[in-house]
């Protein structure tokens, strides 16, 4: 059952191009606003009377900007009032390895820092005690999850579903690996509907065959009761790892070596308790057959399926 994971260095040495997630988030937002205004970097440098390297460092987050520089940039780039206030406030936040971001209940997908980490990270590892990781969810499953978080049928729910589905392919377009630890009970009992569970299992079975997608089932009897909140650890080739610790209405982003080390340890613990990739694929195949048989006989019951799958795999 046990398998190994690579423990990446925790970046005690700061390289020349070192930057924090906050500075890269701020820079990515500045670049987005500049491009929306139709300006090139050289245009901004000319309008602000700055050198082009200063624009590059600011947008890439490789240097801490002098006080007031972000406000000047935003004014020249025609930022909206909301953007100006939000990004000037972000610039003033302490850059100490702890960043909090509010988001709609159960939906951190649209946070600029999440988009940044998804786009730039060379690999990540994710665990959620209650739900299938968001980038593995099928559309019916997404709708059920978001309804549980208070979304009602209508344009807002439809937009949120589209946003999550749109982000999924981008999150795993690189070689990876992208590692997911999925608790058995979260997989089988959360969606509640037989057809949704069946479609979700088929989707996971297909994804589990991709070289860069490492899906590991955490058995129902695994001792992980203390791991009750989801987290993702992002790794980057040039920058330190970042932990995204998701709460219902906000997310915490951690970069301190001590904090990252704790979550590295939790991933190693999960690797010891979870099924390996081959065992997980066998579990998916076996459970799919059981679901299809129950659907055919019209007597599906998710809670009993959990017990049966656990017994068969023991």
Coordinates of C-alpha atoms in Angstrom, one line a residue:
X1 CA 0.0 0.0 0.0
X2 CA 2.8 2.5 0.9
X3 CA 4.5 4.5 -1.8
X4 CA 7.1 7.2 -1.6
X5 CA 6.9 10.9 -2.5
X6 CA 9.8 13.2 -3.3
X7 CA 10.6 15.7 -0.6
X8 CA 11.5 18.9 -2.4
X9 CA 14.1 21.3 -0.9
X10 CA 12.4 24.0 1.2
X11 CA 14.5 26.8 -0.3
X12 CA 16.6 28.0 2.6
X13 CA 18.8 29.7 0.0
X14 CA 17.3 32.8 -1.7
X15 CA 18.2 32.8 -5.4
X16 CA 18.7 35.9 -7.5
X17 CA 15.2 35.7 -8.9
X18 CA 13.5 34.8 -5.6
X19 CA 10.1 36.3 -5.1
X20 CA 7.2 35.7 -2.8
X21 CA 3.7 34.6 -4.0
X22 CA 2.3 38.0 -2.9
X23 CA 4.8 39.9 -5.1
X24 CA 4.1 37.6 -8.1
X25 CA 0.4 37.9 -7.6
X26 CA 0.7 41.7 -7.5
X27 CA 2.9 41.7 -10.6
X28 CA 0.6 39.4 -12.6
X29 CA -2.3 41.8 -11.8
X30 CA -0.3 44.8 -12.9
X31 CA 0.6 43.1 -16.2
X32 CA -3.0 42.1 -16.8
X33 CA -4.2 45.7 -16.3
X34 CA -1.4 47.1 -18.6
X35 CA -2.3 44.7 -21.4
X36 CA -6.0 45.5 -21.1
X37 CA -5.1 49.1 -21.6
X38 CA -3.2 48.2 -24.8
X39 CA 0.2 49.2 -23.5
X40 CA 3.5 47.5 -24.0
X41 CA 6.1 47.4 -21.2
X42 CA 8.2 50.0 -23.1
X43 CA 5.1 52.3 -23.2
X44 CA 4.7 52.1 -19.4
X45 CA 8.4 52.8 -18.9
X46 CA 8.2 55.9 -21.1
X47 CA 5.0 57.2 -19.5
X48 CA 6.4 56.7 -16.0
X49 CA 9.9 57.8 -16.9
X50 CA 11.2 54.5 -15.5
X51 CA 13.7 52.1 -17.1
X52 CA 12.2 49.0 -18.8
X53 CA 14.0 46.7 -16.2
X54 CA 12.0 48.4 -13.5
X55 CA 8.7 47.5 -15.2
X56 CA 10.0 43.9 -15.7
X57 CA 11.0 43.5 -12.0
X58 CA 7.6 44.9 -10.9
X59 CA 5.5 42.7 -13.1
X60 CA 7.6 39.6 -12.4
X61 CA 7.6 40.2 -8.6
X62 CA 11.4 39.8 -8.4
X63 CA 11.9 43.0 -6.4
X64 CA 10.0 44.7 -3.7
X65 CA 8.6 47.9 -5.3
X66 CA 9.5 51.3 -3.6
X67 CA 6.6 52.9 -1.8
X68 CA 4.1 54.6 -4.1
X69 CA 5.3 52.9 -7.3
X70 CA 2.4 50.5 -7.5
X71 CA -0.1 53.4 -7.2
X72 CA 1.7 55.4 -10.0
X73 CA 1.7 52.3 -12.2
X74 CA -2.0 51.7 -11.7
X75 CA -3.0 55.3 -12.4
X76 CA -1.1 55.3 -15.7
X77 CA -2.5 51.8 -16.7
X78 CA -6.1 53.0 -16.3
X79 CA -7.0 50.7 -13.4
X80 CA -10.5 50.8 -12.1
X81 CA -11.2 52.3 -8.7
X82 CA -11.8 48.8 -7.3
X83 CA -8.5 47.5 -8.7
X84 CA -6.6 50.6 -7.5
X85 CA -7.8 50.2 -3.9
X86 CA -7.4 46.4 -3.8
X87 CA -3.9 46.3 -5.3
X88 CA -2.5 49.3 -3.3
X89 CA -3.8 47.6 -0.2
X90 CA -2.2 44.3 -1.3
X91 CA 1.1 46.2 -1.9
X92 CA 1.0 47.4 1.7
X93 CA 0.3 44.0 3.3
X94 CA 3.3 42.5 5.2
X95 CA 5.2 40.1 3.0
X96 CA 6.0 37.7 5.8
X97 CA 4.9 34.3 4.3
X98 CA 1.3 34.5 5.5
X99 CA -1.3 35.7 3.1
X100 CA -5.1 35.5 3.7
X101 CA -7.6 36.0 0.9
X102 CA -11.4 36.1 1.3
X103 CA -13.5 34.3 -1.4
X104 CA -17.1 33.2 -2.0
X105 CA -18.1 30.3 0.2
X106 CA -16.5 27.1 -1.0
X107 CA -15.2 28.8 -4.2
X108 CA -11.5 30.0 -4.1
X109 CA -11.1 29.3 -7.9
X110 CA -11.3 33.0 -9.0
X111 CA -8.6 34.3 -6.6
X112 CA -5.8 35.8 -8.7
X113 CA -3.2 34.1 -6.4
X114 CA -4.8 30.6 -7.1
X115 CA -4.7 31.3 -10.8
X116 CA -1.1 32.3 -10.5
X117 CA -0.1 29.2 -8.5
X118 CA -1.9 26.9 -10.9
X119 CA -0.3 28.5 -13.9
X120 CA 3.3 28.7 -12.7
X121 CA 3.8 25.6 -10.6
X122 CA 5.7 22.7 -12.0
X123 CA 3.8 20.2 -9.7
X124 CA 1.5 20.1 -6.8
X125 CA 0.0 17.7 -4.3
X126 CA -3.5 18.0 -2.9
X127 CA -5.7 16.5 -0.2
X128 CA -9.3 17.2 0.8
X129 CA -11.1 15.3 3.5
X130 CA -14.6 16.2 2.3
X131 CA -14.5 16.6 -1.4
X132 CA -12.8 15.4 -4.6
X133 CA -10.1 18.0 -5.5
X134 CA -11.7 20.7 -7.6
X135 CA -9.6 20.1 -10.7
X136 CA -10.8 16.5 -10.9
X137 CA -14.5 17.2 -10.5
X138 CA -17.1 16.6 -13.3
X139 CA -19.9 19.2 -13.9
X140 CA -22.7 17.4 -12.0
X141 CA -20.4 16.9 -9.0
X142 CA -19.4 20.6 -9.1
X143 CA -23.1 21.6 -9.1
X144 CA -23.9 19.4 -6.1
X145 CA -20.8 20.7 -4.1
X146 CA -21.6 24.4 -4.8
X147 CA -25.2 23.9 -3.9
X148 CA -24.0 22.6 -0.5
X149 CA -22.1 25.8 -0.1
X150 CA -25.2 27.9 -0.6
X151 CA -25.3 28.5 -4.4
X152 CA -28.8 28.4 -5.8
X153 CA -29.7 27.3 -9.4
X154 CA -29.3 30.3 -11.7
X155 CA -26.7 32.5 -13.4
X156 CA -24.4 32.7 -10.4
X157 CA -24.2 28.9 -10.1
X158 CA -23.8 28.4 -13.9
X159 CA -21.0 31.0 -14.0
X160 CA -19.2 29.3 -11.1
X161 CA -19.4 25.9 -12.7
X162 CA -18.0 27.3 -16.0
X163 CA -15.2 29.0 -14.2
X164 CA -14.2 25.8 -12.4
X165 CA -14.4 23.7 -15.6
X166 CA -12.4 26.3 -17.5
X167 CA -9.6 26.3 -15.0
X168 CA -9.3 22.5 -14.9
X169 CA -7.3 21.8 -18.1
X170 CA -4.9 24.7 -17.4
X171 CA -4.1 23.3 -13.9
X172 CA -2.6 20.1 -15.3
X173 CA -1.1 21.1 -18.7
X174 CA 2.5 20.5 -17.6
X175 CA 4.3 17.2 -17.0
X176 CA 3.8 17.4 -13.2
X177 CA 3.4 15.2 -11.3
X178 CA 0.1 16.3 -9.9
X179 CA -0.7 14.1 -6.9
X180 CA -4.2 13.8 -5.4
X181 CA -5.1 11.9 -2.2
X182 CA -8.8 11.2 -2.2
X183 CA -10.6 9.8 0.9
X184 CA -12.8 6.8 0.0
X185 CA -15.8 8.2 1.9
X186 CA -15.5 11.6 0.2
X187 CA -15.4 9.9 -3.2
X188 CA -18.4 7.7 -2.7
X189 CA -20.7 9.5 -0.3
X190 CA -20.4 13.2 -1.1
X191 CA -22.3 13.4 -4.3
X192 CA -25.2 11.2 -3.1
X193 CA -26.6 10.3 -6.5
X194 CA -25.8 7.0 -8.2
X195 CA -25.4 8.5 -11.7
X196 CA -23.0 11.2 -10.5
X197 CA -20.9 8.8 -8.6
X198 CA -20.7 6.6 -11.7
X199 CA -19.7 9.4 -14.0
X200 CA -17.2 10.7 -11.5
X201 CA -15.6 7.3 -11.1
X202 CA -15.3 6.9 -14.8
X203 CA -13.6 10.3 -15.1
X204 CA -11.1 9.5 -12.3
X205 CA -10.4 6.1 -13.9
X206 CA -9.5 7.9 -17.2
X207 CA -7.4 10.6 -15.4
X208 CA -5.5 8.0 -13.3
X209 CA -4.0 6.5 -16.5
X210 CA -2.3 9.8 -17.5
X211 CA 1.4 9.8 -16.7
X212 CA 1.4 13.1 -14.8
X213 CA -1.8 12.5 -12.8
X214 CA -1.1 10.5 -9.7
X215 CA -4.4 9.6 -7.9
X216 CA -4.2 7.8 -4.6
X217 CA -7.2 6.5 -2.7
X218 CA -7.1 6.9 1.1
X219 CA -9.1 3.9 2.5
X220 CA -12.0 4.6 4.8
X221 CA -10.2 3.0 7.8
X222 CA -7.0 5.1 7.4
X223 CA -6.0 7.1 10.5
X224 CA -6.5 10.6 9.0
X225 CA -9.3 11.9 11.2
X226 CA -7.1 14.9 12.3
X227 CA -6.7 16.0 8.6
X228 CA -10.0 17.7 8.3
X229 CA -9.3 20.7 6.1
X230 CA -8.1 20.6 2.5
X231 CA -4.7 21.8 1.4
X232 CA -2.6 21.9 -1.7
X233 CA 1.2 22.2 -1.8
X234 CA 2.5 23.9 -4.9
X235 CA 6.1 23.5 -6.1
X236 CA 7.9 25.8 -8.5
X237 CA 11.2 25.4 -10.3
X238 CA 12.4 28.9 -9.4
X239 CA 10.6 29.9 -6.2
X240 CA 9.8 28.4 -2.8
X241 CA 6.9 26.0 -2.3
X242 CA 3.5 27.5 -1.3
X243 CA 0.7 25.9 0.7
X244 CA -2.9 26.8 -0.1
X245 CA -4.9 26.0 3.0
X246 CA -8.6 26.3 2.1
X247 CA -11.2 27.3 4.6
X248 CA -14.9 27.7 3.8
X249 CA -14.9 31.5 3.2
X250 CA -11.2 32.3 2.9
X251 CA -7.9 30.8 2.0
X252 CA -4.5 31.0 3.7
X253 CA -1.3 30.9 1.7
X254 CA 1.9 29.8 3.6
X255 CA 5.5 30.1 2.5
X256 CA 7.5 29.9 5.8
X257 CA 9.9 26.9 5.8
X258 CA 8.4 25.6 9.1
X259 CA 4.8 25.7 7.7
X260 CA 5.7 24.1 4.4
X261 CA 7.7 21.4 6.2
X262 CA 4.6 20.5 8.3
X263 CA 2.5 19.9 5.2
X264 CA 5.4 18.0 3.5
X265 CA 5.2 15.7 6.5
X266 CA 1.5 15.3 6.2
X267 CA 1.9 14.3 2.5
X268 CA 4.5 11.7 3.5
X269 CA 2.0 10.4 6.0
X270 CA -0.7 10.2 3.4
X271 CA 1.6 8.4 1.0
X272 CA 2.1 5.7 3.7
X273 CA -1.6 5.3 4.3
X274 CA -3.0 5.6 0.7
X275 CA -3.2 3.0 -2.0
X276 CA -0.5 3.2 -4.7
X277 CA -1.5 4.1 -8.3
X278 CA -1.9 0.5 -9.4
X279 CA -4.0 -0.4 -6.4
X280 CA -6.1 2.8 -6.8
X281 CA -6.8 1.9 -10.5
X282 CA -7.8 -1.6 -9.4
X283 CA -10.1 -0.1 -6.8
X284 CA -11.7 2.2 -9.3
X285 CA -12.3 -0.6 -11.7
X286 CA -13.8 -2.9 -9.0
X287 CA -16.0 -0.1 -7.6
X288 CA -17.2 0.9 -11.0
X289 CA -18.3 -2.6 -11.7
X290 CA -20.2 -2.7 -8.4
X291 CA -21.9 0.7 -9.1
X292 CA -23.0 -0.5 -12.5
X293 CA -24.4 -3.7 -11.1
X294 CA -26.3 -1.8 -8.5
X295 CA -27.6 0.7 -11.0
X296 CA -28.8 -2.1 -13.2
X297 CA -30.7 -3.6 -10.4
X298 CA -32.1 -0.3 -9.2
X299 CA -30.8 -0.7 -5.6
X300 CA -27.9 1.7 -5.3
X301 CA -27.0 2.9 -1.8
X302 CA -23.8 4.9 -1.4
X303 CA -23.3 4.2 2.3
X304 CA -23.3 0.4 1.7
X305 CA -21.1 0.8 -1.3
X306 CA -18.4 2.4 0.9
X307 CA -18.4 -0.6 3.2
X308 CA -18.4 -3.1 0.4
X309 CA -15.6 -1.4 -1.4
X310 CA -13.5 -1.3 1.8
X311 CA -14.1 -4.9 2.5
X312 CA -13.3 -6.0 -1.0
X313 CA -10.0 -4.1 -0.9
X314 CA -8.9 -5.4 2.4

